[in-house]
C-alpha positions as a LaTeX table, in Angstrom:
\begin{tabular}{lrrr}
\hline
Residue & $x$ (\AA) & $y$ (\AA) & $z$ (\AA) \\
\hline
Unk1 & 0.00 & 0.00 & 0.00 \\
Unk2 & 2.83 & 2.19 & 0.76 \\
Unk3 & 4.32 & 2.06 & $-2.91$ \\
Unk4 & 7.47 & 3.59 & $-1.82$ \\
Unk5 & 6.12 & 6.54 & 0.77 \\
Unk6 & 7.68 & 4.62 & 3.32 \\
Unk7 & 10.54 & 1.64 & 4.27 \\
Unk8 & 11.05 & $-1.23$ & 7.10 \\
Unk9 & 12.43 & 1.77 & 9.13 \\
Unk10 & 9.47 & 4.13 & 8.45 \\
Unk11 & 7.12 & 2.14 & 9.40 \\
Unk12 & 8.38 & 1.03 & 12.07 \\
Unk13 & 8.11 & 4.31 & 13.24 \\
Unk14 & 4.83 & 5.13 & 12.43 \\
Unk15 & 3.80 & 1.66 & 14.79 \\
Unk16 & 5.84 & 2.53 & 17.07 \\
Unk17 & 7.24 & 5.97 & 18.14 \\
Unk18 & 5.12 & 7.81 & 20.98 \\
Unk19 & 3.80 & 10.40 & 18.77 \\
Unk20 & 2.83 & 9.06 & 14.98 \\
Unk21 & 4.20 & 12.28 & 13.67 \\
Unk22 & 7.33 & 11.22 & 14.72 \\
Unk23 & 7.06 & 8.74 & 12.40 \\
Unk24 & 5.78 & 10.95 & 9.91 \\
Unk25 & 9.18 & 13.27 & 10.22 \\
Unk26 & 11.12 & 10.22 & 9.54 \\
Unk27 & 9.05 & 9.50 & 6.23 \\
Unk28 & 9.52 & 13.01 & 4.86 \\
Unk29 & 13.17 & 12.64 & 5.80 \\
Unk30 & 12.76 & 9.29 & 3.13 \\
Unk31 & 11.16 & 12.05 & 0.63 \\
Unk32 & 12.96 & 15.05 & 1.31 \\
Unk33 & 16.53 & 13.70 & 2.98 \\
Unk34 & 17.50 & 13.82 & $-0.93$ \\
Unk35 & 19.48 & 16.64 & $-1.62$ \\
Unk36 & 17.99 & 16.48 & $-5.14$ \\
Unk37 & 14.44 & 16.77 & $-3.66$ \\
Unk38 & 14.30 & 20.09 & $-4.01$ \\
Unk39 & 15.51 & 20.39 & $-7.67$ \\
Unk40 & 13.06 & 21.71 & $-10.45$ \\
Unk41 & 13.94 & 18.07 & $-12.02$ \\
Unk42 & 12.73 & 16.40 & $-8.61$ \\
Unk43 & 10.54 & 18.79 & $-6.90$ \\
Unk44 & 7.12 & 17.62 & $-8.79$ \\
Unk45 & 7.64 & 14.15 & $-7.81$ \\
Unk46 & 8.63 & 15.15 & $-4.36$ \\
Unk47 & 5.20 & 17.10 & $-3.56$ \\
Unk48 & 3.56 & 14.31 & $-5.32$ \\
Unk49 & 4.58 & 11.70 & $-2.78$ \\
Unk50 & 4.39 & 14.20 & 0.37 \\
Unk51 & 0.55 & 15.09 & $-0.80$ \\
Unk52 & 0.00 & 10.72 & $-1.26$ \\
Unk53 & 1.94 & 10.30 & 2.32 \\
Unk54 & $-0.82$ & 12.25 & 3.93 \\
Unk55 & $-3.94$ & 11.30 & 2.06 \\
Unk56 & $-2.89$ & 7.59 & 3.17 \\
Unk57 & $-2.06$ & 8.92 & 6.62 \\
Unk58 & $-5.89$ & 10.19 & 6.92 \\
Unk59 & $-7.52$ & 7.12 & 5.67 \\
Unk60 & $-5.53$ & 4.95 & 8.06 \\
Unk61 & $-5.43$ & 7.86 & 10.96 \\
Unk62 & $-9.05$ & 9.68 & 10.87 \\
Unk63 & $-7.96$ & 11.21 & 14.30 \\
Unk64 & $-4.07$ & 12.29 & 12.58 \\
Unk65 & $-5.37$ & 16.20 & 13.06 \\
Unk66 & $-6.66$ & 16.19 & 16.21 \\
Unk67 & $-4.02$ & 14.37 & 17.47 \\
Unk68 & $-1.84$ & 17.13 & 15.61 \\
Unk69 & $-3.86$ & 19.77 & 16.84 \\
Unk70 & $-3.30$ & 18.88 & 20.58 \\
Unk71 & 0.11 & 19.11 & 20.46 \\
Unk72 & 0.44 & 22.49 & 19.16 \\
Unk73 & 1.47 & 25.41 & 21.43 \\
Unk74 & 5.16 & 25.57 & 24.03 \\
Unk75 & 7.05 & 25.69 & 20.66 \\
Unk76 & 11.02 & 25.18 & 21.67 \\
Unk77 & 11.08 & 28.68 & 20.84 \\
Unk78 & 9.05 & 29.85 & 23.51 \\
Unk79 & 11.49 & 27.55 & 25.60 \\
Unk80 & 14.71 & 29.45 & 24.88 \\
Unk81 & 16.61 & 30.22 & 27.50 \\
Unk82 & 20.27 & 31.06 & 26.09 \\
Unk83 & 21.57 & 31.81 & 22.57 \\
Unk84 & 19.77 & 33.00 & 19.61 \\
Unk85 & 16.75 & 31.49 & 18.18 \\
Unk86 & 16.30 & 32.25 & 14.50 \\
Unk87 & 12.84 & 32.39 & 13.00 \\
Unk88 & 12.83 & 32.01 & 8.98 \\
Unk89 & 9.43 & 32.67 & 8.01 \\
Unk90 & 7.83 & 29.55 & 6.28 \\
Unk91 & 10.85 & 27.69 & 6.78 \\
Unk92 & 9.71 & 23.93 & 6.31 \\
Unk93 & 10.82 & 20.43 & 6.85 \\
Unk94 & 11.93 & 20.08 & 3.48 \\
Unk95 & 14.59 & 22.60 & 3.31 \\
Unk96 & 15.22 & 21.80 & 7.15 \\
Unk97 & 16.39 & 17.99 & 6.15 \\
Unk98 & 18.73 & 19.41 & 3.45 \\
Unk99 & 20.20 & 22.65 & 5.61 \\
Unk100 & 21.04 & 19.57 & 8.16 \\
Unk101 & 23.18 & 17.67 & 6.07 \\
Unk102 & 24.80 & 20.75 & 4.14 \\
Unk103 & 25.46 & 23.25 & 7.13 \\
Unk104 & 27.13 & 19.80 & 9.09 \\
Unk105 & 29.00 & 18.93 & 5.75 \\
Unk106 & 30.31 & 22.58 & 5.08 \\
Unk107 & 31.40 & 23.93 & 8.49 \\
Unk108 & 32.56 & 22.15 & 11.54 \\
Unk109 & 29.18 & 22.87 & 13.37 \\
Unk110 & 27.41 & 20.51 & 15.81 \\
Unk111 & 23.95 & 20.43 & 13.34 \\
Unk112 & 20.84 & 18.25 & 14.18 \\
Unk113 & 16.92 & 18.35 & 12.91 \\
Unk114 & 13.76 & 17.39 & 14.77 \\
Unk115 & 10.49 & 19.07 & 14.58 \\
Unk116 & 7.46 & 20.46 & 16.21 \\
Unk117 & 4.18 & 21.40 & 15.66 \\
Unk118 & 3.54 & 25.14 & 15.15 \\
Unk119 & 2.48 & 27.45 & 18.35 \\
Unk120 & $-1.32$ & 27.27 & 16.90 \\
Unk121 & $-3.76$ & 27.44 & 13.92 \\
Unk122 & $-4.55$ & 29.16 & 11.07 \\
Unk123 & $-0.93$ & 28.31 & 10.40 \\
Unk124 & $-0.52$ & 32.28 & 9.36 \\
Unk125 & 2.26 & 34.28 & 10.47 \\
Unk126 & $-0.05$ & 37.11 & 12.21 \\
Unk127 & $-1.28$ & 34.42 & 14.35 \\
Unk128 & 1.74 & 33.12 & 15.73 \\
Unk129 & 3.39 & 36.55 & 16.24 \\
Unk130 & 0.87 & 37.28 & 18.33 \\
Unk131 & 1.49 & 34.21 & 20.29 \\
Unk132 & 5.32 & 34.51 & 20.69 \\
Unk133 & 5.87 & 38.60 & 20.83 \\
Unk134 & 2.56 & 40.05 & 21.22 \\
Unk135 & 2.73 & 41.97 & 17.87 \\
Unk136 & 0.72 & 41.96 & 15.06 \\
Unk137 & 3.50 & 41.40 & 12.40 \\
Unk138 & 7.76 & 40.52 & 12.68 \\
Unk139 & 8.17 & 44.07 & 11.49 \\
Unk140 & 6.13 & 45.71 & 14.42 \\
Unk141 & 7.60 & 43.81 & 17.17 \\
Unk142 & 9.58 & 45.91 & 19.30 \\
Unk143 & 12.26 & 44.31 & 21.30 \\
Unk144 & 16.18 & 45.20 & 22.14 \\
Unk145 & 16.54 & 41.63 & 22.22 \\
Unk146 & 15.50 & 40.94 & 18.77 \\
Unk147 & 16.14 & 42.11 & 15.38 \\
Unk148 & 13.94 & 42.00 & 12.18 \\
Unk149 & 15.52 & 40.95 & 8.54 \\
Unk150 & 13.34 & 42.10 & 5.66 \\
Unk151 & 15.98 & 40.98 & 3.00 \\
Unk152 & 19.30 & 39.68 & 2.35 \\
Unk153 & 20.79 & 42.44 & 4.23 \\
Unk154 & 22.40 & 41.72 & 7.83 \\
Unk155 & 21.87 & 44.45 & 10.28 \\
Unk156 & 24.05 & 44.53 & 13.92 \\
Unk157 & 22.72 & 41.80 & 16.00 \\
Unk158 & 21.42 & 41.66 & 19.63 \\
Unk159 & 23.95 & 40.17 & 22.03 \\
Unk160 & 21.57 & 39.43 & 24.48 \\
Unk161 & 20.54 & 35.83 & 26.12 \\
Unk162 & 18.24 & 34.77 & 24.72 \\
Unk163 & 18.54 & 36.64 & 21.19 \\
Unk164 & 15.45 & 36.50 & 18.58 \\
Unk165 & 15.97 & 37.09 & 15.13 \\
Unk166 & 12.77 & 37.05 & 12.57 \\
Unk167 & 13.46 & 37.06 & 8.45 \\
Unk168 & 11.63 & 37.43 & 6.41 \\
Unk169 & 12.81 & 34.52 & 3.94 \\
Unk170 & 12.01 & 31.95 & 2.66 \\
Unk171 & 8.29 & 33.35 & 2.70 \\
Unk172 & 8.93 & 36.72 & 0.71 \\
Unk173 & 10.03 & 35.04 & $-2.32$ \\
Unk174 & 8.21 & 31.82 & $-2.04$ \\
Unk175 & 4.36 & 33.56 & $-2.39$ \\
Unk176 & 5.82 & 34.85 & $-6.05$ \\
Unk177 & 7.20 & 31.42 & $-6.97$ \\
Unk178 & 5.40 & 28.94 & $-9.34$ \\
Unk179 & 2.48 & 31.24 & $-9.90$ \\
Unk180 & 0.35 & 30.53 & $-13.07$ \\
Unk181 & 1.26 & 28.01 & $-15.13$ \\
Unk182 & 5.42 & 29.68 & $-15.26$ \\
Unk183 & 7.69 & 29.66 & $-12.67$ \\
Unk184 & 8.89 & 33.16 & $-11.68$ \\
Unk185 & 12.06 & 31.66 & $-9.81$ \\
Unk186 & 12.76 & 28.13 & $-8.82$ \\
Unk187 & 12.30 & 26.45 & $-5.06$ \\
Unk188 & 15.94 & 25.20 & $-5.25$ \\
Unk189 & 17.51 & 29.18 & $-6.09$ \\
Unk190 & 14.80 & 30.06 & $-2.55$ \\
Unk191 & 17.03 & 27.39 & $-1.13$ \\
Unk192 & 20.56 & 28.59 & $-1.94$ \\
Unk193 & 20.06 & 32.19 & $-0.68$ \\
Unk194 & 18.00 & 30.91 & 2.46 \\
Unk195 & 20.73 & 29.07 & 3.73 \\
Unk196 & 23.40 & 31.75 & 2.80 \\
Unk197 & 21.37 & 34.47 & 4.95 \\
Unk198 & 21.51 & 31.88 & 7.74 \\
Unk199 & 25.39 & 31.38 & 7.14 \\
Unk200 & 25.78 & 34.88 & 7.28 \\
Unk201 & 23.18 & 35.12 & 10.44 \\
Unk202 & 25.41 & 32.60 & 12.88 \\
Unk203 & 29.24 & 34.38 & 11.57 \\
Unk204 & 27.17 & 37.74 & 12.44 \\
Unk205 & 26.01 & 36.88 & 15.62 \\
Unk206 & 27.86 & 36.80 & 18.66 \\
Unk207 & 26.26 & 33.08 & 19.66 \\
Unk208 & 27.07 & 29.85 & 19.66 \\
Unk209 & 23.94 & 28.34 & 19.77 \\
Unk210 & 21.40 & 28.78 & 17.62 \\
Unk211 & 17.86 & 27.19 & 17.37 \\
Unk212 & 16.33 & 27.43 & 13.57 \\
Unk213 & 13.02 & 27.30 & 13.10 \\
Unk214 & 10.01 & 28.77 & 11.76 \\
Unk215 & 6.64 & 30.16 & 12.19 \\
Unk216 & 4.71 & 27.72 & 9.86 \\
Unk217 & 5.64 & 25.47 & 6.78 \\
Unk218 & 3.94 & 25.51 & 3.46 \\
Unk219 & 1.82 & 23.68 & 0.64 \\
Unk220 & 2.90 & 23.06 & $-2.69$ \\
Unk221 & 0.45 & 22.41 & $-5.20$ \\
Unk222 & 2.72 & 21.66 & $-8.40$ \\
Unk223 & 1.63 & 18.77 & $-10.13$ \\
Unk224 & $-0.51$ & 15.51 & $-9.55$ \\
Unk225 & $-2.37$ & 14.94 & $-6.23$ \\
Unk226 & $-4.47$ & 12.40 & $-5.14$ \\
Unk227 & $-6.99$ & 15.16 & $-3.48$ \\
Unk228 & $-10.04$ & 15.83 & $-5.44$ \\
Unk229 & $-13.11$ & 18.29 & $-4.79$ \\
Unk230 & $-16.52$ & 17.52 & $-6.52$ \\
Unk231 & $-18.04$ & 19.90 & $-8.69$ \\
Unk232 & $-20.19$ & 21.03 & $-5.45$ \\
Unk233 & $-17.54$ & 21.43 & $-3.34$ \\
Unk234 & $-14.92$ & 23.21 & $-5.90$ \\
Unk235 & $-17.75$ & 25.83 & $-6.22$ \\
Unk236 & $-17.99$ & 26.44 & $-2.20$ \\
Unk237 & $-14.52$ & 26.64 & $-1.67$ \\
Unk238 & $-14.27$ & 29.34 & $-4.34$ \\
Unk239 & $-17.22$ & 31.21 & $-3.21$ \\
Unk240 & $-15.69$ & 30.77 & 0.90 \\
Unk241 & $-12.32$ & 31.12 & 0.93 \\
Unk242 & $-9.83$ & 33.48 & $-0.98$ \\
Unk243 & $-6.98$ & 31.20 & 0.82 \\
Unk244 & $-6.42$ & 28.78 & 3.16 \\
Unk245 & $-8.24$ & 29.37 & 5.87 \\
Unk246 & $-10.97$ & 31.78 & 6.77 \\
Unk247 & $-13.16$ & 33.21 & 9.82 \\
Unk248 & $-16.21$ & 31.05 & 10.91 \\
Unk249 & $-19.72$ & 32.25 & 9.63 \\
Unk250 & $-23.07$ & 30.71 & 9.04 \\
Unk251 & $-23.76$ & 28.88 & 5.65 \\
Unk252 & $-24.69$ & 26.01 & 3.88 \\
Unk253 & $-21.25$ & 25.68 & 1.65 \\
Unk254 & $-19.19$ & 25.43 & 5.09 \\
Unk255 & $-21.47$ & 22.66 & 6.69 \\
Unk256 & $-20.88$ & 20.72 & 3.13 \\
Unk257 & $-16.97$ & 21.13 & 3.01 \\
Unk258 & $-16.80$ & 20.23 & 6.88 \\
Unk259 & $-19.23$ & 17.12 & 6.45 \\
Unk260 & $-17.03$ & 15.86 & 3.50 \\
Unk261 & $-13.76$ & 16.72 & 5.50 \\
Unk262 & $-12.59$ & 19.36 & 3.41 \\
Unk263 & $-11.97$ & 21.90 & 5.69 \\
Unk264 & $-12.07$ & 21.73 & 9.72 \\
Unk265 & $-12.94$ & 24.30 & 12.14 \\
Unk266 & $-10.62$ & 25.24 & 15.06 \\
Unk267 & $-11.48$ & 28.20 & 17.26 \\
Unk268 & $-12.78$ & 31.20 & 15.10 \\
Unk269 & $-11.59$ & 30.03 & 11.75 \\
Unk270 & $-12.08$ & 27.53 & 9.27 \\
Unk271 & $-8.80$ & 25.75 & 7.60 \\
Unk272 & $-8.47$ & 23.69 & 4.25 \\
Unk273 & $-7.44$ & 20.15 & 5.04 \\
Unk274 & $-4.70$ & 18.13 & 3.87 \\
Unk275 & $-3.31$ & 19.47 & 0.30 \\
Unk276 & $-7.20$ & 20.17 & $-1.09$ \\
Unk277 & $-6.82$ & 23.17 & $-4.31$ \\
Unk278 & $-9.22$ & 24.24 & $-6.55$ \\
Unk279 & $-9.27$ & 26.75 & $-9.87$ \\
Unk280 & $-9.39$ & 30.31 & $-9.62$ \\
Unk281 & $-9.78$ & 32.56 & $-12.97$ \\
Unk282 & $-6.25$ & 33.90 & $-13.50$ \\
Unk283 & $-2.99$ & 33.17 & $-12.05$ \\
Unk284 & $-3.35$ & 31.01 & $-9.04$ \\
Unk285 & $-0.49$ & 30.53 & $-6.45$ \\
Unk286 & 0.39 & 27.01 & $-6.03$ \\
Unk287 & 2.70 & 27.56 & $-2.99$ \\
Unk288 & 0.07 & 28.62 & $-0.09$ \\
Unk289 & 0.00 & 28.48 & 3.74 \\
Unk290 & $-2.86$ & 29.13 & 6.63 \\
Unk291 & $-4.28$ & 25.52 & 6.56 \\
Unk292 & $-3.85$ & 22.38 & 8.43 \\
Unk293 & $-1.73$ & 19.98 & 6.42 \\
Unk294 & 1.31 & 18.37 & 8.17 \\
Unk295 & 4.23 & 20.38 & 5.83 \\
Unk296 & 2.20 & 23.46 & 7.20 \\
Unk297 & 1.83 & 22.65 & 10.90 \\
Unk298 & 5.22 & 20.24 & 11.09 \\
Unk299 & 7.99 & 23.29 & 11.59 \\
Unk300 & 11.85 & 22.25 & 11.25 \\
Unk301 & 14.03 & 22.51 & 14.94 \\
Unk302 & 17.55 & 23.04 & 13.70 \\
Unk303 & 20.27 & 23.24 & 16.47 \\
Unk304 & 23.42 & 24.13 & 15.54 \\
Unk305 & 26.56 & 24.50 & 17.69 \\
Unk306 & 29.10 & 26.49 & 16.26 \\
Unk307 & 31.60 & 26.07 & 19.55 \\
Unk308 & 32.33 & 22.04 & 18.54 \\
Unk309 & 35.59 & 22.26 & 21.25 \\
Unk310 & 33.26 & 22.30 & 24.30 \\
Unk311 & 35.28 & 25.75 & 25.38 \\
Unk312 & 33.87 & 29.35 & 25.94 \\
\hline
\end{tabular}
């Protein structure tokens, strides 16, 4: 049944870690632990079998987003007592596998990946800057011990315990990638200049430590996908929601998308499920966040050491 989503080792880890999403990190690490995975060449079949992971998940998990739900909030993040924790804004597991084995390959850094579940839903940035620094946006939040980056460009960092830094990338240039039927840039050149601002980020700072992580992760809707809406339901998702998630009112269409598991309602909002899309007149983005899928709500936890020697 698993046609190659998962091995011996996977599965053994879905059966048997504490948490199935544990399991589920260790089968996108079988998708995504590729350093190819994120190549134009490679990237359509890896969203392919990351969309057909989850759709499986669902039928043999119906609980798989409660259970998901219920573990969200005390992000590591929110945990940080010392050194600097680095939040790249729609950072996901898949470039989190990849910055893992590169960062550890190219410098002589102590480098290791796990994950958690983001601080809450809709998995939108406003939401969970609110949660973590009381501010409506990374650009309003007013802190000495934290700095905002709004482009390539390194400003002076704080030297204080903990540290917080927020940038802006990957999320800037992902929302104009793969729009339409072109692509305006390609996911593996988002890559490349992601983890050279983070390069530049740990030589900058003053730390040793540094926790990596991000607010949420990200769909990808490029090619195939084993979702489908019916004519019905492709019309009420148009007329609802202009993205991934909107706020809970009264209707017919919403009652239909939540009976046929569509979308689910947390709190004040309703949220696409899984990797669900559907047409829009005109160019349509295909990269797209604020739902509850597990690349949105799974966020990478890179830890890096930079002081290997043990010394101060």
């Amino acid at each position: 049944m698993s046609d190659g989503l998962y091995g011996a080792s996977e599965f053994d880890a879905l059966l048997n870690e504490e948490s199935i999403f544990d399991g589920v990190f260790e089968c996108f690490r079988r998708i995504w632990g590729d350093t190819e995975a994120l190549n134009d060449r490679h990237l359509t079949e890896s969203e392919y079998q990351t969309r057909r992971l989850e759709h499986e998940l669902t039928s043999l998990y119906p609980s798989l987003y409660d259970d998901l739900i219920e573990q969200m909030g005390g992000h590591p993040l929110t945990e940080l007592d010392s050194g600097c924790g680095v939040i790249m804004d729609a950072l996901s597991l898949r470039e989190g596998f990849r910055l893992e084995q590169e960062l550890a390959d190219d410098h002589d850094w102590d480098v290791s990946l796990s994950w958690a579940p983001i601080e809450g839903l809709p998995s939108e940035t406003q939401f969970i800057c609110r949660e973590w620094f009381d501010a409506q946006s990374p650009s309003a939040v007013s802190q000495e011990n934290y700095r905002f980056i709004g482009d390539m460009d390194v400003p002076q960092l704080p030297s204080s315990d903990p540290a917080y830094i927020w940038t802006r990338h990957p999320d800037q240039r992902l929302e104009g990638a793969l729009k339409g039927n072109y692509s305006t840039e390609e996911v593996e050149d988002i890559y490349e200049d992601v983890r050279s601002l983070l390069e530049t980020i740990v030589h900058e700072s003053v730390h040793e430590e540094f926790l990596v992580t991000s607010d949420h992760g990200y769909v990808n809707h490029l090619g195939n996908s084993p979702y489908s809406l019916s004519d019905e339901q492709e019309e009420a998702v148009s007329k609802k929601f202009n993205g991934r998630f909107c706020e809970v009112a009264n209707g017919s269409a919403y009652q239909l998308l939540e009976e046929a598991n569509v979308i689910k309602r947390e709190g004040g909002h309703y949220m696409i499920r899984g990797h669900h899309s559907w047409t829009k007149r005109g160019a349509t983005k295909k990269i797209m966040h604020g739902g509850l899928s597990l690349p949105e709500c799974m966020t990478p936890v890179l830890r890096i050491d930079t002081d290997t020697e043990g010394g101060s």
